[in-house]
mmCIF file of C-alpha atoms in Angstrom:
data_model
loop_
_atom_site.group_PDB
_atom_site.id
_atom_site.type_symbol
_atom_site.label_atom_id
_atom_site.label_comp_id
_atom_site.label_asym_id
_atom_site.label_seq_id
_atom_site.Cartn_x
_atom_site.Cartn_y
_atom_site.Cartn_z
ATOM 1 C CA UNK T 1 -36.431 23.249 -107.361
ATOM 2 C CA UNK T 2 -38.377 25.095 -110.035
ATOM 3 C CA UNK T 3 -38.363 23.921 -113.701
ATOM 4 C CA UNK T 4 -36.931 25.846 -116.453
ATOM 5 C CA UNK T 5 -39.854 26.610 -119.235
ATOM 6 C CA UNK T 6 -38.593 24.933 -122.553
ATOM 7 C CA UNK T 7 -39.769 28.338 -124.425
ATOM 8 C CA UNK T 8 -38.218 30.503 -122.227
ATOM 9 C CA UNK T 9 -34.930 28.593 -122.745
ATOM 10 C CA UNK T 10 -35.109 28.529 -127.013
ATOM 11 C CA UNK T 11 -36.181 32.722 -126.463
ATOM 12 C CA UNK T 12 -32.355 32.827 -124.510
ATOM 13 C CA UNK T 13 -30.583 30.988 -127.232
ATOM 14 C CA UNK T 14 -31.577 32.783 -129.795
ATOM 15 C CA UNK T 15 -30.938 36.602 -128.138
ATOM 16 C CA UNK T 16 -27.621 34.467 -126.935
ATOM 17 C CA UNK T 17 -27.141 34.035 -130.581
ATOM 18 C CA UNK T 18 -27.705 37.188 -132.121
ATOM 19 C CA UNK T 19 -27.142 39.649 -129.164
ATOM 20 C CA UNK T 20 -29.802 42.318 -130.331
ATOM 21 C CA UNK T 21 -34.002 41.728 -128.873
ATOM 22 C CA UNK T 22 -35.210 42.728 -132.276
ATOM 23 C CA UNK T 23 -33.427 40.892 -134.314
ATOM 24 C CA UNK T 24 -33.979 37.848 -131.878
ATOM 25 C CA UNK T 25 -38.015 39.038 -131.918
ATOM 26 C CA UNK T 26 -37.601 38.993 -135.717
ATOM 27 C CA UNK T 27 -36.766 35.453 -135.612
ATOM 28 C CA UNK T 28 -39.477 34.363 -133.153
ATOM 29 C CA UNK T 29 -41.722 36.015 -134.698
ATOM 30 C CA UNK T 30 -42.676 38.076 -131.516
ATOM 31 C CA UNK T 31 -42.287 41.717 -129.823
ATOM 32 C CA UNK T 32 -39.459 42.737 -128.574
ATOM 33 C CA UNK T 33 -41.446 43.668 -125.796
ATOM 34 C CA UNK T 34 -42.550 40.208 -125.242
ATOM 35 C CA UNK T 35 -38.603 38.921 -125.598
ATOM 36 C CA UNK T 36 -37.522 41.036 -122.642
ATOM 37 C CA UNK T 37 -40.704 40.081 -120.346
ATOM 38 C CA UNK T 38 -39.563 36.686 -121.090
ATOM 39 C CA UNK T 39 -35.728 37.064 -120.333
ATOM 40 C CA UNK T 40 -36.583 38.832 -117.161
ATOM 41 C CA UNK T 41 -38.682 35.628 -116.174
ATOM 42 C CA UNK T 42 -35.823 33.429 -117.209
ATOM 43 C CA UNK T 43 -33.095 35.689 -115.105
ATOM 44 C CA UNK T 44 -35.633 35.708 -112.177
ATOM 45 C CA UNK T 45 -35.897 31.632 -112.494
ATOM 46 C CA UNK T 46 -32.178 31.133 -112.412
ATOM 47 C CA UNK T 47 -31.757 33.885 -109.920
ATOM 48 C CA UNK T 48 -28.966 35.334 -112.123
ATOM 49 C CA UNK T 49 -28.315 38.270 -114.379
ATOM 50 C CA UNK T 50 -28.160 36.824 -117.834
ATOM 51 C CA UNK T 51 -27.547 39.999 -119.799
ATOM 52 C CA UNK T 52 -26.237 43.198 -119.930
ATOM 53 C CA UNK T 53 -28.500 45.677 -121.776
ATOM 54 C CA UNK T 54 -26.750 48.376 -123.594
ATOM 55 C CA UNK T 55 -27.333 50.644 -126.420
ATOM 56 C CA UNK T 56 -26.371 49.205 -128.979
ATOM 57 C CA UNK T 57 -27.485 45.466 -128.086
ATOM 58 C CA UNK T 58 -26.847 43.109 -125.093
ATOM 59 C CA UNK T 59 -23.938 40.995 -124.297
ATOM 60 C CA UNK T 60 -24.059 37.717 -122.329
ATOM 61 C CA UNK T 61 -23.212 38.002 -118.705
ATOM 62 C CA UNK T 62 -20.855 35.145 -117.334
ATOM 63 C CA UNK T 63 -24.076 33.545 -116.267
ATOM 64 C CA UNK T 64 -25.558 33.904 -119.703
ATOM 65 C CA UNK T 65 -22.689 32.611 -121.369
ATOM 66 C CA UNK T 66 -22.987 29.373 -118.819
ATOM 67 C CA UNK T 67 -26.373 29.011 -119.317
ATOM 68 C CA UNK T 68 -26.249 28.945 -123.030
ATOM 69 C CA UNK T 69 -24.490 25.978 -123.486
ATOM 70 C CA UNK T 70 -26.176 24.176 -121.109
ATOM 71 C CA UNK T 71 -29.867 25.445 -122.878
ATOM 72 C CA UNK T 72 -28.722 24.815 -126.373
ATOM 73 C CA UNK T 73 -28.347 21.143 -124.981
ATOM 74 C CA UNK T 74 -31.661 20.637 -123.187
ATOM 75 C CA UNK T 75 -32.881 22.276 -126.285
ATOM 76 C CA UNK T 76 -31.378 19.603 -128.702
ATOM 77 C CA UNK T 77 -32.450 16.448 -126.341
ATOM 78 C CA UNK T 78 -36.008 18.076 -126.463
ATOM 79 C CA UNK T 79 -36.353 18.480 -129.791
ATOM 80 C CA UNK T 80 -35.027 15.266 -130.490
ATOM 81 C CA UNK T 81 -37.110 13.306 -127.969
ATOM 82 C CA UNK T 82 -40.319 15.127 -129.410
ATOM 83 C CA UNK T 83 -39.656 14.462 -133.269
ATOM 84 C CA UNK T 84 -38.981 10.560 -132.336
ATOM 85 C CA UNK T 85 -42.758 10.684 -131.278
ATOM 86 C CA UNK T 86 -44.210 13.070 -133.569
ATOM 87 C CA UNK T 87 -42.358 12.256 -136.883
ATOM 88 C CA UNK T 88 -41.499 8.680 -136.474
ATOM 89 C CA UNK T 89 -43.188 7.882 -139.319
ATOM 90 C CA UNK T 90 -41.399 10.552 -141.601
ATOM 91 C CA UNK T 91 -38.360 8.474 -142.948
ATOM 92 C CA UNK T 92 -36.603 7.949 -145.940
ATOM 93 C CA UNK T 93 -33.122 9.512 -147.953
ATOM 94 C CA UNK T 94 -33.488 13.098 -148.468
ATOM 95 C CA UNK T 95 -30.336 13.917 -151.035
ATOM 96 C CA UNK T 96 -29.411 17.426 -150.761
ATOM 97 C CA UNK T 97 -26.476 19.643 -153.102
ATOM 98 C CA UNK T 98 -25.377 23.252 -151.675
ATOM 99 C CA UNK T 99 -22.336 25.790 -151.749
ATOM 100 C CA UNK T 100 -19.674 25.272 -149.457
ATOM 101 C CA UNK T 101 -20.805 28.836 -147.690
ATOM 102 C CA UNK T 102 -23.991 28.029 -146.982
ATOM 103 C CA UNK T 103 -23.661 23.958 -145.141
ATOM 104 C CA UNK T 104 -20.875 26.369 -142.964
ATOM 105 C CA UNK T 105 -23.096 29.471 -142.312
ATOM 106 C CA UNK T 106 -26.946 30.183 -142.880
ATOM 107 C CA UNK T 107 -27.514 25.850 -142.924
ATOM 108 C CA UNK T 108 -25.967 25.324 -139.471
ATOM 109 C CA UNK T 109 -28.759 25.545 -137.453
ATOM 110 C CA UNK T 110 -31.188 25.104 -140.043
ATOM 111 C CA UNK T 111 -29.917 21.020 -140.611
ATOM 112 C CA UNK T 112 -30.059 20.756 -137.039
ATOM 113 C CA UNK T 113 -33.342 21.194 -136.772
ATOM 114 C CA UNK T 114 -34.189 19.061 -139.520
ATOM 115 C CA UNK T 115 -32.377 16.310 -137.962
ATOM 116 C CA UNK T 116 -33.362 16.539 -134.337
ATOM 117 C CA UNK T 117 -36.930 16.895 -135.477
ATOM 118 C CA UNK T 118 -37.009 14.080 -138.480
ATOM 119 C CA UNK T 119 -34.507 11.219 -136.878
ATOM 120 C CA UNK T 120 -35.687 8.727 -139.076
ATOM 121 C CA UNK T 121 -35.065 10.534 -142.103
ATOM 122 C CA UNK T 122 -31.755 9.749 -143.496
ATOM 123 C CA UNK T 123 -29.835 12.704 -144.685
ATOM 124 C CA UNK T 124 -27.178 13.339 -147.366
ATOM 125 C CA UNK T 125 -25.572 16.174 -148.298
ATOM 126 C CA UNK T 126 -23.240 17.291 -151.167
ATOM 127 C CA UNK T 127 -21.414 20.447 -151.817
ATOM 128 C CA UNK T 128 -20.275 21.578 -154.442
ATOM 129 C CA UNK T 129 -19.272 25.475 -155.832
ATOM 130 C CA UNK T 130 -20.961 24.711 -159.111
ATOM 131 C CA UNK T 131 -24.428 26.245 -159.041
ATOM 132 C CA UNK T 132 -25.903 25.295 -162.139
ATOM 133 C CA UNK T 133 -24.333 21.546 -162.015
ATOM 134 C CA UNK T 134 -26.175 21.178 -158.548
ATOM 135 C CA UNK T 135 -28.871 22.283 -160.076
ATOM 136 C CA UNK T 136 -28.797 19.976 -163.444
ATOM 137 C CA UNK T 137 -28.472 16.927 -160.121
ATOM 138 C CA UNK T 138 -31.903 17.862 -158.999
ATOM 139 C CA UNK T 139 -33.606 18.380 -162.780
ATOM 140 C CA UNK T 140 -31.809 14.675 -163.542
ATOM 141 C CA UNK T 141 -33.369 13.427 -160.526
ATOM 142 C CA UNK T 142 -29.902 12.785 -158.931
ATOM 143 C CA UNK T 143 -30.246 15.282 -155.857
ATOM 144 C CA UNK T 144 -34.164 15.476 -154.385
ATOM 145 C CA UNK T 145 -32.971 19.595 -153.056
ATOM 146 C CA UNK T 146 -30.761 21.974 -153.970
ATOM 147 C CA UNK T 147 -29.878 25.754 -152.472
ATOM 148 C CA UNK T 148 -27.328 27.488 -154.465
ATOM 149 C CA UNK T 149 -26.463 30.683 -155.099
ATOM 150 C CA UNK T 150 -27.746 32.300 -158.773
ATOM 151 C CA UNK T 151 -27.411 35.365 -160.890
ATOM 152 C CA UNK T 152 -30.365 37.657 -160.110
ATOM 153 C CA UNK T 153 -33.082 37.556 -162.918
ATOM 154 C CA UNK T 154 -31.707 33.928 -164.111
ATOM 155 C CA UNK T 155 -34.576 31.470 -164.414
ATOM 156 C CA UNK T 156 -35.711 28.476 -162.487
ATOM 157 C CA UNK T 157 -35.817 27.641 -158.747
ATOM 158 C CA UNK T 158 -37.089 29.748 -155.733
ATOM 159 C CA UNK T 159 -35.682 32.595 -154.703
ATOM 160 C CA UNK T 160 -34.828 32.885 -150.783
ATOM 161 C CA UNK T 161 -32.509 35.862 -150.650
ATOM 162 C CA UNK T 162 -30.231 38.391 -152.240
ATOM 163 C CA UNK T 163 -26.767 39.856 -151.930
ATOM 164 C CA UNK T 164 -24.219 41.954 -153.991
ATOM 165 C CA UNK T 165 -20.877 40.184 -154.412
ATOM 166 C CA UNK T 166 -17.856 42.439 -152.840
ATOM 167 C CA UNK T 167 -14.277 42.716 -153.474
ATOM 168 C CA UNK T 168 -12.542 41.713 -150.237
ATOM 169 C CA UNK T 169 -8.891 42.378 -148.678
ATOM 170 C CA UNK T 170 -7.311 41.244 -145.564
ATOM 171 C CA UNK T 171 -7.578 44.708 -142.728
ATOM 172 C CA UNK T 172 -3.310 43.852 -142.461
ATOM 173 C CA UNK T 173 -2.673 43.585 -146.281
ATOM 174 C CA UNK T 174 -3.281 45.918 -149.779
ATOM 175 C CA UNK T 175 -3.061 43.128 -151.845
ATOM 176 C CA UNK T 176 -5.967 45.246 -154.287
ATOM 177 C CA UNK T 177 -3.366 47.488 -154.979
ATOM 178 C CA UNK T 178 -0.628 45.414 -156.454
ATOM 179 C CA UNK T 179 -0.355 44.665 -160.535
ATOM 180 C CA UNK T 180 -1.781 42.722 -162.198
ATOM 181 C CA UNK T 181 -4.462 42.115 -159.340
ATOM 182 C CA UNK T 182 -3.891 38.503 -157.275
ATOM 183 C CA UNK T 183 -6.941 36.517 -157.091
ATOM 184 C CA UNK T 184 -8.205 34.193 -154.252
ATOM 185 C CA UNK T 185 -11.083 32.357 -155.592
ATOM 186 C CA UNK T 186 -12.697 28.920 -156.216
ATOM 187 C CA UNK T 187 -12.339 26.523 -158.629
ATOM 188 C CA UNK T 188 -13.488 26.334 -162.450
ATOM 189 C CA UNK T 189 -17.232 26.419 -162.140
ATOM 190 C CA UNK T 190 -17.701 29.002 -159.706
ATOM 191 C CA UNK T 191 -20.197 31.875 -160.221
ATOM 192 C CA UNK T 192 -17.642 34.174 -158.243
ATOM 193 C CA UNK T 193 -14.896 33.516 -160.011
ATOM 194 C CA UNK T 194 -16.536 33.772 -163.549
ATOM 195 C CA UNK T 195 -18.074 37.246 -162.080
ATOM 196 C CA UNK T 196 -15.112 38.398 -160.979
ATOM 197 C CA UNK T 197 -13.442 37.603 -164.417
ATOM 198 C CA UNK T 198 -15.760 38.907 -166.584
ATOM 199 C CA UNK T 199 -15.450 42.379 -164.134
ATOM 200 C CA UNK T 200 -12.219 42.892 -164.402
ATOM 201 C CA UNK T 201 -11.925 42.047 -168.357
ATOM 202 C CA UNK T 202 -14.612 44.371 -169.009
ATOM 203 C CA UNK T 203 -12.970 47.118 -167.621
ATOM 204 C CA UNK T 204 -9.188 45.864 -169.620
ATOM 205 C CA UNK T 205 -7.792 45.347 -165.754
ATOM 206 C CA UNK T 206 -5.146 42.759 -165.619
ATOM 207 C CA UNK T 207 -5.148 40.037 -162.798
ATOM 208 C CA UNK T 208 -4.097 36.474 -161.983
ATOM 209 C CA UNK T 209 -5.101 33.597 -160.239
ATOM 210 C CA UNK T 210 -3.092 33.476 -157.162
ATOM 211 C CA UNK T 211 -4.878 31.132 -155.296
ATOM 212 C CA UNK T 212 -7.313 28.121 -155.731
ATOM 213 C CA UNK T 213 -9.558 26.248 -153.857
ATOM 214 C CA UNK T 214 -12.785 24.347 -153.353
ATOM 215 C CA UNK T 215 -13.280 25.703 -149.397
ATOM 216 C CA UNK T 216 -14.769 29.309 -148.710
ATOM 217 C CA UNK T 217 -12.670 28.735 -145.443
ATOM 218 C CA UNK T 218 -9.102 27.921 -147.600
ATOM 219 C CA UNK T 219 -9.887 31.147 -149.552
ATOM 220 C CA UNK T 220 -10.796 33.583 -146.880
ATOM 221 C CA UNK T 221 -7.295 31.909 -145.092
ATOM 222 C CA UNK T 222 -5.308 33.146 -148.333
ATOM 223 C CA UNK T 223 -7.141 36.040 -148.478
ATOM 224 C CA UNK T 224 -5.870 37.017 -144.733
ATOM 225 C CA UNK T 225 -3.001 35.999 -145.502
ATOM 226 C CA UNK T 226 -2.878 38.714 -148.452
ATOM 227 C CA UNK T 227 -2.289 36.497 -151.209
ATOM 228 C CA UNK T 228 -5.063 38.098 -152.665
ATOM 229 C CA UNK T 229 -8.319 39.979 -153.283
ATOM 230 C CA UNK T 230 -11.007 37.299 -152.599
ATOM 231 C CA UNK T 231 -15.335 37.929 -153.736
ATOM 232 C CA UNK T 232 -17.726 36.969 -151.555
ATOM 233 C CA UNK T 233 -21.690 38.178 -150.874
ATOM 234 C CA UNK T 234 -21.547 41.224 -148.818
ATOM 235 C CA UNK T 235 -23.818 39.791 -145.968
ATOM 236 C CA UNK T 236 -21.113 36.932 -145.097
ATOM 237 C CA UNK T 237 -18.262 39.645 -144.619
ATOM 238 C CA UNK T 238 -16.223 37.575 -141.638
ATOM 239 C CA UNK T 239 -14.079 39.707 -138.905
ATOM 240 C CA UNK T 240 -10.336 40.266 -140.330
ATOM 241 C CA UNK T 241 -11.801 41.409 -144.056
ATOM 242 C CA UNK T 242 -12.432 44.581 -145.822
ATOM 243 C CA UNK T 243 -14.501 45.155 -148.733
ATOM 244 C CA UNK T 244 -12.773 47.054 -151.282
ATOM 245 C CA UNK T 245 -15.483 49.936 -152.565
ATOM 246 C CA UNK T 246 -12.850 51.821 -154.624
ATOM 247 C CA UNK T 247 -10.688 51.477 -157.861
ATOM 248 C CA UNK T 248 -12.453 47.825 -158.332
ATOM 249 C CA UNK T 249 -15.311 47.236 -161.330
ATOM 250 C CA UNK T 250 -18.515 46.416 -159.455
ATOM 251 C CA UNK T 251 -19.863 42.587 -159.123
ATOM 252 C CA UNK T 252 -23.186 41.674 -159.682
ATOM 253 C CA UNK T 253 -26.023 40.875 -157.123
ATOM 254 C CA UNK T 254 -26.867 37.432 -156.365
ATOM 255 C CA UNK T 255 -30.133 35.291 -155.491
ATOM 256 C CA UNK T 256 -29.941 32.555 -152.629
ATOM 257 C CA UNK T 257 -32.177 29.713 -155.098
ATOM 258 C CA UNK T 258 -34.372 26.105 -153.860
ATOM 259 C CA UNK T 259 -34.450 23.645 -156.544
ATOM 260 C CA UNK T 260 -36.116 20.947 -155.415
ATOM 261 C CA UNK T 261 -36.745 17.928 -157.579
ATOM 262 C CA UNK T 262 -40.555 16.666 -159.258
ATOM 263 C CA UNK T 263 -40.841 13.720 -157.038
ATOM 264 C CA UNK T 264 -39.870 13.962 -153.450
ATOM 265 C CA UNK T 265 -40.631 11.866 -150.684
ATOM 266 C CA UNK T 266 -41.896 13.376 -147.460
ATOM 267 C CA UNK T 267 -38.722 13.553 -145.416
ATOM 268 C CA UNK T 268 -37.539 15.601 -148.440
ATOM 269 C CA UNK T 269 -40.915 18.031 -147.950
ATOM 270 C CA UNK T 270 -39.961 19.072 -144.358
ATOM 271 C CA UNK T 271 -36.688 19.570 -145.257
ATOM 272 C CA UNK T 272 -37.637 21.888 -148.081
ATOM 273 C CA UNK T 273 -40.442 23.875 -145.351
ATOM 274 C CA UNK T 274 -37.731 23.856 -142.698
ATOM 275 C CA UNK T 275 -35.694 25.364 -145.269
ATOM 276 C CA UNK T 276 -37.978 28.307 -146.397
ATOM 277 C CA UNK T 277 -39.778 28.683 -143.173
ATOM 278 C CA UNK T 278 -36.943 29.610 -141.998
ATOM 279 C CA UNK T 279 -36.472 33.586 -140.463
ATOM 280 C CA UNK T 280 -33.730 34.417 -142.053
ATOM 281 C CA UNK T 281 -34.665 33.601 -145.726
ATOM 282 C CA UNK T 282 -38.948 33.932 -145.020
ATOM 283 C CA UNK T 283 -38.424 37.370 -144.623
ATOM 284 C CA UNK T 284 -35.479 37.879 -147.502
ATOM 285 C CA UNK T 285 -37.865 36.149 -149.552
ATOM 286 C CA UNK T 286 -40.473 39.203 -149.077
ATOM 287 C CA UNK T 287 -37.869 41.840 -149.819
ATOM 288 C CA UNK T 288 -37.944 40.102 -153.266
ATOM 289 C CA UNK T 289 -40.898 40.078 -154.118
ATOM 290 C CA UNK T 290 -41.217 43.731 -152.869
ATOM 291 C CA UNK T 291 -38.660 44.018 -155.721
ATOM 292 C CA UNK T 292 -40.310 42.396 -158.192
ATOM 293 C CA UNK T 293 -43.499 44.610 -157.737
ATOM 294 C CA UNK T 294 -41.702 47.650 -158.084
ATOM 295 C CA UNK T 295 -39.942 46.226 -161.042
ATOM 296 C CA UNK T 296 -42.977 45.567 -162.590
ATOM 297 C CA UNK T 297 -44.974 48.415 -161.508
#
């Protein structure tokens, strides 16, 4: 029986994930060149097609889509067996405050990691839509990290990413069209609902609160169900919503921010170089500071 080579296995996952070789190369960090020699290794290993190859991307194969649960668990066991040897020593509470979008979405995988690869470290996590109180935690010293979502230009932190906030609709339901305008949004305290506010009473547009809550998921239920217009960053547009690009006031861009705290132990370190090592916000990151030159420039 031949083994299955751990790296070919993580290179599946992650074209599994994403179903596109250069965004999955992106991620690596390799060509997609290199991604495909390695697939066709894998397929050839398992004597199975994996994927089907297409123009616009790849789509598991019945195979693939066997295999990838099966890899993403050999992938977990070996991480986790290699971190109890390698970071055994890296222990200690690592107290971390974040929006409830991003512990669903962008985190996922990302807290994984951390805690397959650090099992000794003791991790606690707090969400919360208030950006700036998560971010008062960590300058108190009551949260050790901290990855919220702030107005672009606003000061302190690191900046990871940025999005526009959108207008968004259920595809079944006009609810943008009815008077005064129904709003699905968060809690007091949220910087999408104070955007969205301060939108529509610049422009003298009338609107209500139609629905609360302190879930991304509760809202984006309400806002399928067309009890109203919902605002979320562009990027985490889900299947079932629209974004409304007419008869709206535009909504300001946001930053994806990493406040992390004076003193930190160094469970708290990894978690804040897992965290902006990371693909997806190492390379947002650079379109930033692309900005920032041409800002200045």
């Amino acid at each position: 029986m031949r083994d299955l080579p751990i790296t070919l296995l993580r290179t599946f996952v992650v074209v599994a994930d994403t179903l596109n070789l250069t965004v999955a190369a992106g991620r690596l960090h390799r060509a997609p060149s290199t991604i495909s020699m390695q697939l066709s290794r894998l397929e050839e290993l398992v004597m199975a097609e994996l994927l089907e190859r297409g123009q616009y991307g790849v789509r598991l194969t019945p195979a693939g889509d066997q295999l990838r649960s099966h890899a993403q668990q050999l992938l977990n066991l070996h991480d986790r067996i290699l971190g109890s040897f390698q970071n055994a020593d890296i222990a200690g509470k690592v107290r971390f405050g974040t929006h409830d979008q991003y512990a669903t979405r962008n985190l996922t995988p990302l807290l994984e990691t951390f805690v397959l690869n650090y099992p000794e470290a003791r991790l606690e996590v707090l969400c919360d839509h208030r950006p700036h109180y998560l971010a008062s935690l960590v300058k108190e010293g009551k949260l050790d990290v901290a990855l919220v979502e702030m107005p672009v230009l606003s000061e302190g932190g690191l900046r990871l990413g940025r999005d526009e906030l959108v207008w968004v609709r259920s595809e079944m339901h006009e609810a943008h069209l009815r008077e005064p305008l129904p709003l699905a949004v968060f809690v007091e305290g949220c910087y999408h609902r104070d955007s969205a506010r301060q939108a529509l009473e610049s422009t003298d547009q009338s609107y209500r609160i139609a629905f609360t809550s302190q879930s991304r998921a509760g809202i984006l239920a309400a806002v399928r169900a067309g009890i109203g217009v919902g605002v979320i960053p562009r990027k985490t547009l889900e299947p079932g919503l629209v974004v409304v690009e007419e008869g709206l006031p535009p909504l300001p861009w946001t930053d994806t921010t990493l406040f992390v705290a004076e003193r930190v132990n160094e469970a708290t370190s990894r978690l804040v170089q897992t965290i902006k090592e990371s693909p997806q916000f190492a390379a947002a990151k650079m379109v930033i500071e692309d900005w920032h030159r041409h800002q200045l420039g």
